[in-house]
Amino acid sequence: MPEIREKQHDDFEVFDKINQRYFSEIEHSVPHFQQTLFDLQNECYKLWKNTINANVQLQKELLGKSGFNFVLPKITQKIIDNVGAEIVKYRLACIKIAITTIESGTKNVKTWNDSANTFLDLNRKIIHSWFLPFMPKPDTEK
């Protein structure tokens, strides 16, 4: 019987080694992955901003050189301004919703993480109760 227990112990050392290597690699690579995603997001934002600004500048130049004296009516200017303000409000609302959702998810994961040992103990007791009828009883008459 001790040989079987020793063999099982060795088998689990292999799993422990694999788990340690796996999570060590994750802890090493995830920060770089996150930084890479942040850099990409930042470049996309700059591209978006530069494209919009360049197009507006181009339209100003072309309109100025064309000689047309095109003036937007005040009501149209007000509508454009209001639409712009609503777009900003909508974007801020979406960001708040996303942040709240992420924070809620983080809180749930933290709660689950904090409860992991409780779940482990509960599962241990359940499995023990399942195996109890099949386990050999110690010989107390000797």
XYZ file of N, CA and C in Angstrom:
426
model
N 0.812 -1.199 0.000
C 0.000 0.000 0.000
C 0.859 1.268 0.000
N 1.973 1.315 0.776
C 2.803 2.527 0.760
C 3.365 2.839 -0.626
N 3.656 1.794 -1.435
C 4.181 2.040 -2.778
C 3.160 2.784 -3.633
N 1.892 2.401 -3.492
C 0.834 3.058 -4.260
C 0.726 4.514 -3.841
N 0.750 4.767 -2.542
C 0.663 6.155 -2.068
C 1.867 6.968 -2.550
N 3.056 6.365 -2.525
C 4.252 7.063 -2.987
C 4.143 7.358 -4.482
N 3.646 6.405 -5.261
C 3.473 6.593 -6.698
C 2.483 7.719 -6.973
N 1.364 7.734 -6.243
C 0.378 8.795 -6.414
C 0.992 10.142 -6.063
N 1.787 10.170 -5.016
C 2.442 11.411 -4.603
C 3.344 11.924 -5.728
N 4.122 11.022 -6.350
C 4.994 11.409 -7.460
C 4.185 11.943 -8.636
N 3.054 11.296 -8.934
C 2.204 11.755 -10.026
C 1.716 13.174 -9.778
N 1.336 13.477 -8.583
C 0.835 14.815 -8.285
C 1.951 15.852 -8.284
N 3.180 15.434 -8.029
C 4.301 16.366 -8.143
C 4.447 16.841 -9.583
N 4.177 15.945 -10.533
C 4.222 16.317 -11.950
C 3.165 17.380 -12.234
N 1.954 17.177 -11.716
C 0.892 18.169 -11.911
C 1.255 19.496 -11.253
N 1.825 19.430 -10.059
C 2.238 20.660 -9.372
C 3.285 21.411 -10.191
N 4.227 20.676 -10.761
C 5.278 21.291 -11.573
C 4.683 21.956 -12.818
N 3.758 21.254 -13.479
C 3.104 21.807 -14.672
C 2.322 23.067 -14.310
N 1.560 23.010 -13.224
C 0.783 24.182 -12.797
C 1.690 25.361 -12.478
N 2.774 25.099 -11.778
C 3.698 26.178 -11.423
C 4.284 26.819 -12.681
N 4.704 25.998 -13.634
C 5.279 26.512 -14.878
C 4.235 27.305 -15.674
N 3.020 26.777 -15.737
C 1.931 27.418 -16.485
C 1.622 28.803 -15.929
N 1.413 28.889 -14.617
C 1.039 30.173 -14.032
C 2.218 31.135 -13.955
N 3.413 30.617 -13.859
C 4.595 31.477 -13.902
C 4.700 32.158 -15.268
N 4.443 31.388 -16.322
C 4.476 31.950 -17.675
C 3.390 33.006 -17.840
N 2.204 32.755 -17.314
C 1.111 33.726 -17.407
C 1.487 35.013 -16.673
N 2.015 34.877 -15.462
C 2.395 36.063 -14.685
C 3.475 36.866 -15.395
N 4.289 36.188 -16.179
C 5.346 36.878 -16.915
C 4.817 37.543 -18.190
N 3.934 36.862 -18.926
C 3.532 37.349 -20.246
C 2.327 38.285 -20.240
N 1.432 38.164 -19.278
C 0.208 38.975 -19.292
C 0.497 40.477 -19.211
N 1.391 40.941 -18.342
C 1.644 42.394 -18.328
C 2.122 42.925 -19.685
N 2.968 42.175 -20.366
C 3.430 42.607 -21.691
C 2.269 42.622 -22.684
N 1.417 41.605 -22.624
C 0.240 41.528 -23.492
C -0.679 42.719 -23.245
N -0.915 43.047 -21.971
C -1.775 44.185 -21.632
C -1.171 45.490 -22.138
N 0.140 45.659 -21.982
C 0.801 46.875 -22.457
C 0.701 46.978 -23.975
N 0.848 45.861 -24.666
C 0.737 45.845 -26.120
C -0.665 46.260 -26.561
N -1.688 45.741 -25.885
C -3.065 46.132 -26.205
C -3.296 47.615 -25.932
N -2.758 48.114 -24.811
C -2.891 49.537 -24.490
C -2.223 50.388 -25.572
N -1.024 49.984 -26.002
C -0.318 50.733 -27.048
C -1.116 50.750 -28.351
N -1.702 49.603 -28.716
C -2.528 49.537 -29.923
C -3.738 50.456 -29.793
N -4.404 50.413 -28.658
C -5.574 51.269 -28.430
C -5.178 52.740 -28.538
N -4.057 53.097 -27.960
C -3.587 54.478 -27.991
C -3.279 54.919 -29.424
N -2.645 54.052 -30.208
C -2.350 54.388 -31.604
C -3.638 54.527 -32.417
N -4.617 53.661 -32.165
C -5.906 53.766 -32.872
C -6.598 55.080 -32.535
N -6.542 55.483 -31.264
C -7.133 56.764 -30.857
C -6.446 57.917 -31.590
N -5.106 57.896 -31.626
C -4.376 58.973 -32.303
C -4.708 59.008 -33.793
N -4.802 57.820 -34.412
C -5.156 57.746 -35.827
C -6.534 58.347 -36.069
N -7.489 57.981 -35.248
C -8.860 58.485 -35.366
C -8.868 60.008 -35.243
N -8.218 60.519 -34.196
C -8.175 61.963 -33.950
C -7.484 62.695 -35.104
N -6.336 62.188 -35.543
C -5.600 62.842 -36.625
C -6.378 62.817 -37.936
N -7.083 61.719 -38.208
C -7.876 61.620 -39.435
C -9.004 62.647 -39.437
N -9.721 62.750 -38.333
C -10.821 63.720 -38.232
C -10.281 65.141 -38.371
N -9.225 65.466 -37.617
C -8.658 66.817 -37.669
C -8.130 67.151 -39.065
N -7.484 66.185 -39.725
C -6.955 66.428 -41.072
C -8.089 66.674 -42.068
N -9.164 65.916 -41.963
C -10.299 66.109 -42.878
C -10.986 67.452 -42.662
N -11.137 67.854 -41.422
C -11.746 69.165 -41.144
C -10.844 70.271 -41.695
N -9.535 70.150 -41.488
C -8.592 71.146 -41.993
C -8.636 71.212 -43.522
N -8.695 70.052 -44.170
C -8.765 70.002 -45.629
C -10.037 70.679 -46.135
N -11.159 70.422 -45.493
C -12.419 71.052 -45.899
C -12.357 72.566 -45.729
N -11.743 73.042 -44.644
C -11.588 74.493 -44.438
C -10.776 75.104 -45.578
N -9.648 74.460 -45.898
C -8.781 74.985 -46.956
C -9.501 75.012 -48.308
N -10.146 73.908 -48.650
C -10.825 73.837 -49.941
C -11.955 74.852 -50.035
N -12.713 75.012 -48.963
C -13.809 75.976 -48.973
C -13.263 77.398 -49.067
N -12.164 77.661 -48.356
C -11.562 78.994 -48.410
C -11.017 79.328 -49.784
N -10.383 78.365 -50.446
C -9.795 78.581 -51.766
C -10.841 78.591 -52.875
N -11.997 78.002 -52.613
C -13.025 77.908 -53.660
C -13.672 79.256 -53.943
N -13.633 80.154 -52.979
C -14.244 81.457 -53.178
C -15.715 81.499 -52.814
N -16.283 80.346 -52.496
C -17.685 80.343 -52.074
C -17.782 80.888 -50.661
N -18.758 81.710 -50.456
C -18.969 82.270 -49.127
C -20.116 81.490 -48.479
N -19.820 80.249 -48.140
C -20.844 79.366 -47.585
C -20.894 79.548 -46.073
N -22.043 79.992 -45.578
C -22.220 80.195 -44.137
C -23.368 79.305 -43.672
N -23.103 78.542 -42.624
C -24.169 77.707 -42.053
C -25.142 78.591 -41.287
N -26.421 78.350 -41.461
C -27.399 79.102 -40.666
C -27.189 78.807 -39.173
N -27.549 79.777 -38.357
C -27.376 79.635 -36.903
C -28.073 78.387 -36.364
N -29.260 78.085 -36.869
C -29.997 76.918 -36.386
C -29.239 75.627 -36.715
N -28.606 75.573 -37.888
C -27.818 74.398 -38.276
C -26.594 74.266 -37.381
N -25.942 75.400 -37.096
C -24.796 75.381 -36.191
C -25.201 74.869 -34.811
N -26.377 75.321 -34.354
C -26.869 74.892 -33.042
C -27.161 73.385 -33.039
N -27.772 72.890 -34.119
C -28.073 71.453 -34.224
C -26.779 70.637 -34.199
N -25.795 71.068 -34.971
C -24.506 70.363 -35.011
C -23.859 70.370 -33.629
N -23.904 71.518 -32.954
C -23.341 71.623 -31.610
C -24.076 70.696 -30.637
N -25.404 70.664 -30.712
C -26.192 69.789 -29.831
C -25.911 68.308 -30.099
N -25.806 67.948 -31.376
C -25.490 66.555 -31.722
C -24.122 66.178 -31.153
N -23.153 67.070 -31.292
C -21.819 66.821 -30.731
C -21.861 66.630 -29.225
N -22.638 67.481 -28.539
C -22.764 67.363 -27.080
C -23.423 66.040 -26.695
N -24.440 65.630 -27.448
C -25.126 64.365 -27.158
C -24.210 63.163 -27.413
N -23.379 63.265 -28.436
C -22.422 62.185 -28.711
C -21.464 62.026 -27.536
N -20.980 63.144 -27.002
C -20.075 63.094 -25.848
C -20.795 62.499 -24.635
N -22.040 62.917 -24.395
C -22.814 62.361 -23.271
C -23.002 60.855 -23.427
N -23.344 60.431 -24.644
C -23.552 59.008 -24.911
C -22.273 58.222 -24.656
N -21.159 58.752 -25.152
C -19.875 58.073 -24.956
C -19.543 57.969 -23.481
N -19.739 59.033 -22.717
C -19.475 58.998 -21.277
C -20.373 57.983 -20.575
N -21.645 57.920 -20.981
C -22.565 56.942 -20.384
C -22.101 55.518 -20.692
N -21.670 55.278 -21.930
C -21.176 53.943 -22.298
C -19.933 53.570 -21.495
N -19.044 54.530 -21.307
C -17.831 54.274 -20.525
C -18.194 53.952 -19.080
N -19.136 54.715 -18.506
C -19.559 54.443 -17.127
C -20.169 53.048 -17.004
N -20.998 52.662 -17.972
C -21.607 51.322 -17.955
C -20.519 50.251 -18.052
N -19.572 50.443 -18.961
C -18.494 49.464 -19.131
C -17.658 49.347 -17.865
N -17.311 50.488 -17.262
C -16.504 50.468 -16.041
C -17.266 49.793 -14.907
N -18.544 50.110 -14.758
C -19.358 49.488 -13.712
C -19.442 47.978 -13.924
N -19.619 47.553 -15.162
C -19.686 46.123 -15.473
C -18.366 45.431 -15.151
N -17.263 46.042 -15.536
C -15.941 45.468 -15.263
C -15.688 45.405 -13.761
N -16.006 46.485 -13.042
C -15.805 46.493 -11.589
C -16.670 45.442 -10.903
N -17.899 45.267 -11.385
C -18.785 44.244 -10.826
C -18.213 42.849 -11.076
N -17.741 42.619 -12.285
C -17.118 41.332 -12.594
C -15.890 41.082 -11.745
N -15.076 42.115 -11.555
C -13.886 42.000 -10.715
C -14.275 41.652 -9.284
N -15.315 42.305 -8.782
C -15.787 42.027 -7.420
C -16.263 40.580 -7.299
N -16.997 40.100 -8.310
C -17.477 38.718 -8.290
C -16.321 37.720 -8.314
N -15.329 37.971 -9.156
C -14.168 37.084 -9.224
C -13.410 37.108 -7.903
N -13.260 38.297 -7.309
C -12.575 38.407 -6.018
C -13.328 37.624 -4.946
N -14.655 37.730 -4.930
C -15.457 36.979 -3.961
C -15.258 35.484 -4.166
N -15.293 35.037 -5.416
C -15.079 33.620 -5.715
C -13.680 33.200 -5.268
N -12.698 34.037 -5.558
C -11.317 33.753 -5.181
C -11.174 33.666 -3.666
N -11.802 34.599 -2.952
C -11.748 34.589 -1.487
C -12.443 33.358 -0.909
N -13.408 32.813 -1.641
C -14.179 31.662 -1.162
C -13.595 30.330 -1.630
N -12.501 30.351 -2.362
C -11.950 29.123 -2.944
C -11.654 28.073 -1.880
N -11.061 28.476 -0.762
C -10.747 27.507 0.292
C -12.008 26.927 0.910
N -13.048 27.732 1.026
C -14.323 27.233 1.546
C -14.890 26.182 0.604
N -14.842 26.452 -0.703
C -15.317 25.474 -1.684
C -14.468 24.203 -1.639
N -13.166 24.361 -1.470
C -12.278 23.206 -1.381
C -12.658 22.333 -0.191
N -12.857 22.950 0.970
C -13.259 22.189 2.163
C -14.604 21.504 1.959
N -15.550 22.213 1.373
C -16.870 21.639 1.119
C -16.766 20.448 0.160
N -16.025 20.611 -0.929
C -15.848 19.511 -1.883
C -15.131 18.325 -1.247
N -14.151 18.601 -0.412
C -13.428 17.537 0.288
C -14.391 16.722 1.150
N -15.265 17.396 1.880
C -16.237 16.706 2.741
C -17.233 15.899 1.913
N -17.675 16.461 0.794
C -18.619 15.736 -0.069
C -17.970 14.472 -0.626
N -16.773 14.595 -1.151
C -16.081 13.434 -1.719
C -15.810 12.397 -0.639
N -15.393 12.852 0.527
C -15.146 11.922 1.640
C -16.427 11.168 1.991
N -17.558 11.853 2.016
C -18.819 11.181 2.347
C -19.208 10.176 1.259
N -18.850 10.439 0.010
C -19.135 9.484 -1.065
C -18.271 8.226 -0.935
N -17.006 8.419 -0.574
C -16.080 7.292 -0.486
C -16.206 6.504 0.809
N -16.738 7.093 1.830
C -16.798 6.471 3.152
C -17.389 5.061 3.134
N -18.503 4.819 2.450
C -19.052 3.449 2.459
C -18.141 2.417 1.785
N -17.251 2.846 0.915
C -16.410 1.912 0.168
C -15.013 1.755 0.763
N -14.681 2.548 1.741
C -13.343 2.488 2.335
C -13.282 1.351 3.347
N -12.160 0.640 3.389
C -12.043 -0.444 4.371
C -12.047 0.128 5.785
N -12.723 -0.589 6.642
C -12.791 -0.154 8.038
C -11.573 -0.701 8.775
N -10.993 0.093 9.658
C -9.830 -0.399 10.408
C -10.238 -1.565 11.320
N -9.358 -2.520 11.432
C -9.618 -3.693 12.264
C -9.342 -3.317 13.714
N -10.390 -3.166 14.509
C -10.258 -2.727 15.906
C -10.186 -3.886 16.885
N -10.358 -5.121 16.406
C -10.366 -6.273 17.308
C -8.970 -6.766 17.617
N -7.969 -6.365 16.946
C -6.609 -6.865 17.183
C -6.022 -6.355 18.430
